[in-house]
C-alpha positions in Angstrom: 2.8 10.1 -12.6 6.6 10.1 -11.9 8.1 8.5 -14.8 11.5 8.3 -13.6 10.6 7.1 -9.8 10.7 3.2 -10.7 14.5 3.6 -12.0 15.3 6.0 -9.0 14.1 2.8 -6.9 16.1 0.2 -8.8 19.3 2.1 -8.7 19.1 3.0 -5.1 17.6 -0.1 -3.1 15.7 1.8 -0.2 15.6 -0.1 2.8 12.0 -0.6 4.0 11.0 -1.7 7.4 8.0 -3.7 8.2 5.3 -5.2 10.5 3.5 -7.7 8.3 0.8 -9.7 8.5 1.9 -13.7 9.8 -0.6 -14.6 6.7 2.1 -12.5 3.7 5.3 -11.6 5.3 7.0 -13.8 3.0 5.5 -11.6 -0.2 5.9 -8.6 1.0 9.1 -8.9 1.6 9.8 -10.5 -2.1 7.8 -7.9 -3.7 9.6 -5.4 -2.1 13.0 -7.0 -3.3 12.3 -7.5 -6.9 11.1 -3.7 -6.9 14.2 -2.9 -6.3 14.0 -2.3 -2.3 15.5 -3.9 0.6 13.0 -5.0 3.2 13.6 -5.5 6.5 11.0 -7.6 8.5 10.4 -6.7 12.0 8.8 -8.3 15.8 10.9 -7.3 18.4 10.3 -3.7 20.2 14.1 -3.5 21.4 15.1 -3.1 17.9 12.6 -0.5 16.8 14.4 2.7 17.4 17.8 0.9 15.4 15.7 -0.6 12.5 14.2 3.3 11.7 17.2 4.7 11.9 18.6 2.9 8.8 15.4 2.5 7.0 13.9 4.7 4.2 10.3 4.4 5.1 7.9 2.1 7.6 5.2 0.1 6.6 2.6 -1.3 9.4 0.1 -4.1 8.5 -2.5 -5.0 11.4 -3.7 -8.5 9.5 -2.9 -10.5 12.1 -2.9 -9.1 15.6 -1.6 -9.9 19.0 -0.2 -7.6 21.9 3.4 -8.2 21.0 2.6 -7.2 17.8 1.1 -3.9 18.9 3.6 -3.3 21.1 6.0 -3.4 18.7 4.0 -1.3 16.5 3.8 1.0 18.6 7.4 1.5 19.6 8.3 1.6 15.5 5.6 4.1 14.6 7.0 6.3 17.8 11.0 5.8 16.7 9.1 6.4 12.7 7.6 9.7 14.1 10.4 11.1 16.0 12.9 10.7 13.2 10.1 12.4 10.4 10.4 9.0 8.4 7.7 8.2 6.0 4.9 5.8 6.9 3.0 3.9 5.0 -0.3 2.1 7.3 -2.6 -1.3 5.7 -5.8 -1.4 8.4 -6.8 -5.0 7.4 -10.2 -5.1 7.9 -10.9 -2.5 10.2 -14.2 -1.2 8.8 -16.0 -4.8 10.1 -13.9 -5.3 13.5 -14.3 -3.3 16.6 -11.0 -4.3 18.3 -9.0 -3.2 15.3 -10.9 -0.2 15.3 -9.4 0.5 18.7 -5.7 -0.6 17.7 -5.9 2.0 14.8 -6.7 4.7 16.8 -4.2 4.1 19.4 -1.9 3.6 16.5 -3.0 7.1 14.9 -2.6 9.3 18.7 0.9 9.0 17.5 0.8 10.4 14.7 -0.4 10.8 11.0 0.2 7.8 8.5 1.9 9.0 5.3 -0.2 6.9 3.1 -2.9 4.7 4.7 -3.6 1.8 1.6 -7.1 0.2 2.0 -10.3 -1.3 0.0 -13.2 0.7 0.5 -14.5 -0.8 3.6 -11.2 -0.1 5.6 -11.0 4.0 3.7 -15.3 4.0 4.4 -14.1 3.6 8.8 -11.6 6.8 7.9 -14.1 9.1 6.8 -16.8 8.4 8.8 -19.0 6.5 6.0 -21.6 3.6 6.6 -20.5 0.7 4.6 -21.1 -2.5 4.9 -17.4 -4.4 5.1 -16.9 -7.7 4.7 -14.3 -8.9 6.8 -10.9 -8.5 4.6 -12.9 -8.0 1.7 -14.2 -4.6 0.5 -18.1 -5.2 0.8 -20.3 -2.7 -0.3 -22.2 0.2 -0.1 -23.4 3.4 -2.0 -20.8 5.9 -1.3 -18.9 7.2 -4.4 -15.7 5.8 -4.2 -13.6 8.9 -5.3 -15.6 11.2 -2.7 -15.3 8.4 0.1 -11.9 8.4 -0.1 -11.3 12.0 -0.7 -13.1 12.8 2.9 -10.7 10.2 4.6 -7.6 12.1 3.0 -9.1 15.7 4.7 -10.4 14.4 7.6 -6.8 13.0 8.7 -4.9 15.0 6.4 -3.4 12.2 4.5 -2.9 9.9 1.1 -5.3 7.6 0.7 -4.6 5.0 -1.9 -7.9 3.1 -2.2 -7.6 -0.2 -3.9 -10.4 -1.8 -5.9 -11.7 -2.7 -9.8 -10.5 0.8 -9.7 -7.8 2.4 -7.6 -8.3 5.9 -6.7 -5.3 8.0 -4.9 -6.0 11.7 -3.2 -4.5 13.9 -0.9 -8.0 15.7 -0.7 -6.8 18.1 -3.1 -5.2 15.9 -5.6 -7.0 12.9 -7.0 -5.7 10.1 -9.5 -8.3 7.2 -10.6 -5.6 4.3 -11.7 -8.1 1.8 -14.7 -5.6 -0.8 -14.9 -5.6 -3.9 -13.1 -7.1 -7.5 -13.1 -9.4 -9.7 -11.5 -6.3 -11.9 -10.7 -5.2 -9.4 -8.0 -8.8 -10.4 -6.1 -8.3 -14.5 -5.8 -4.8 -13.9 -4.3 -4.4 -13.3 -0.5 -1.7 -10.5 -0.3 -2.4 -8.7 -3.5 -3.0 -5.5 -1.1 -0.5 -6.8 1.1 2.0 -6.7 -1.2 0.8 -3.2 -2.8 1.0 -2.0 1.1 4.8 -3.0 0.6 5.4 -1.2 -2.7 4.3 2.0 -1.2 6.7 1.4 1.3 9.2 1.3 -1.5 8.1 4.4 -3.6 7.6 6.6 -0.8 10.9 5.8 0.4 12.2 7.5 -2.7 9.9 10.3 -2.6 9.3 11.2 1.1 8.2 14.7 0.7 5.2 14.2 -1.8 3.4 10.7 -1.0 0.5 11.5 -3.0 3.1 11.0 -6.4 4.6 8.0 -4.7 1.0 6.4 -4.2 0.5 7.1 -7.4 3.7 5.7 -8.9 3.2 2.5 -6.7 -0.2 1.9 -7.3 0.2 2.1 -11.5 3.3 0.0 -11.5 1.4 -2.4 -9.9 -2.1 -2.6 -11.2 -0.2 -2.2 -14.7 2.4 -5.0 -14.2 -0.3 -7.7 -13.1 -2.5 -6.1 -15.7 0.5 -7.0 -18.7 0.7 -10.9 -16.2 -2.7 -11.4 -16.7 -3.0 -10.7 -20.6 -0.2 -12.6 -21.1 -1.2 -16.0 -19.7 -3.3 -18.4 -22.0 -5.6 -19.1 -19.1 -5.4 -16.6 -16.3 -5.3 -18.6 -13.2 -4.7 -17.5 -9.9 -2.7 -20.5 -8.4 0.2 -19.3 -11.2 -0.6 -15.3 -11.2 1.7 -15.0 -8.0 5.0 -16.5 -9.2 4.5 -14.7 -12.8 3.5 -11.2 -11.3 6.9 -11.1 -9.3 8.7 -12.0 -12.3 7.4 -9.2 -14.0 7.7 -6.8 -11.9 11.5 -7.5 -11.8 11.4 -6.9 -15.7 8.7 -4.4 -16.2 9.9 -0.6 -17.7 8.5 2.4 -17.6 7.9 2.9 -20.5 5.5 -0.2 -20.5 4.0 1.7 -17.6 3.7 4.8 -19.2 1.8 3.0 -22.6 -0.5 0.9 -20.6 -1.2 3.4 -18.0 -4.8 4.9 -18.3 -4.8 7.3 -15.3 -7.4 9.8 -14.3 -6.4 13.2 -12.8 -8.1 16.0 -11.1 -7.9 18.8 -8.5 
């Protein structure tokens, strides 16, 4: 993992663009700003082309769809594309829905996603994999996890960051199983979301390797509500929100680095 990545961020505030889900805009966009990024939320097509131009990196969540929406996801990810700025795609629930199956293939004619962040229903519709998804939820099925995701990094020639119990981030040659976490992040709507958004931030910073920015993003934040979660007298999920921005304002890396308990291999 990049140690220094996290301070990079702070000091440099990377703008970030997104397309959110109606459901999470509002966290997203505040736990991209207590990263130490600046989001920029956008709907309107006319402003695509202007909005790229000054971000860092583009995120693009499908959670809540309607033809405006695609339209203007469309127009981004082209502007994105055309300027070779980092993208970072969240296919809610796209392993148990046919019409989002569609949107994410006209979404990927135009091009390769930098980082596609997904539980292992949405990664199992990547590489080809039966699995039984469960709407937003992961659901489940008896693929390995590490291999699942590894044949959706080759087969689009791409990060996946694959969220679950246990994260696991390849680039189909490179592969990093992340052990931290808690079941806190599963009882909130947005935890992925918001993960989504932090990759946004880190790859922002390090556009020419996203596999080390997935990485960076996904242990800062499976360790940070890990250190929330241990912390509370009685973890609870209605409270688990407010605290885990809080400490992912305050959280070093060094506190990363000693809580981390990463897995490597080639």
């Amino acid at each position: 993992m990049n140690q220094t990545l996290l301070n990079q961020l702070r000091h440099t505030n990377p703008i970030v663009a997104n397309i959110s889900n109606h459901v999470t805009v509002d966290q997203v966009a505040n736990v991209q700003n207590v990263i130490g990024a600046s989001p920029i939320m956008s709907s309107a097509p006319e402003e695509a082309a202007d909005i790229v131009a000054i971000a860092q990196a583009i995120t693009v969540n499908i959670g809540t769809l309607a033809q405006p929406q695609i339209d203007q996801m469309v127009t981004l990810l082209q502007a994105a594309y055309q300027m070779h700025k980092p993208v970072v795609l969240d296919p809610v629930a796209v392993g148990s829905l046919t019409y989002r199956q569609g949107v994410i293939d006209q979404l990927l004619a135009l091009g390769t996603p930098d980082i596609i962040r997904g539980n292992a229903g949405e990664i199992a519709y990547f590489a080809g994999i039966n699995w039984q998804a469960n709407g937003i939820d992961a659901g489940s099925g008896q693929a390995d996890i590490v291999d699942l995701a590894q044949q959706a990094a080759r087969k689009l020639n791409t990060t996946i960051l694959l969220t679950g119990p246990t994260d696991v981030v390849t680039d189909g040659q490179r592969t990093t199983q992340i052990f931290n976490g808690t079941p806190l992040f599963q009882t909130h709507v947005g935890s992925g979301d918001m993960l989504t958004g932090v990759c946004g931030a880190f790859v922002g910073m390090l556009p020419d390797d996203p596999y080390q920015a997935a990485v960076a993003a996904a242990t800062t934040f499976a360790v940070t509500g890990q250190l929330v979660a241990e912390a509370m007298p009685q973890p609870l999920p209605g409270s688990f929100y407010p605290q885990l921005l809080d400490r992912l304002f305050t959280v070093t890396t060094e506190e990363i680095s000693q809580k981390a308990q990463l897995k490597e291999s080639n």
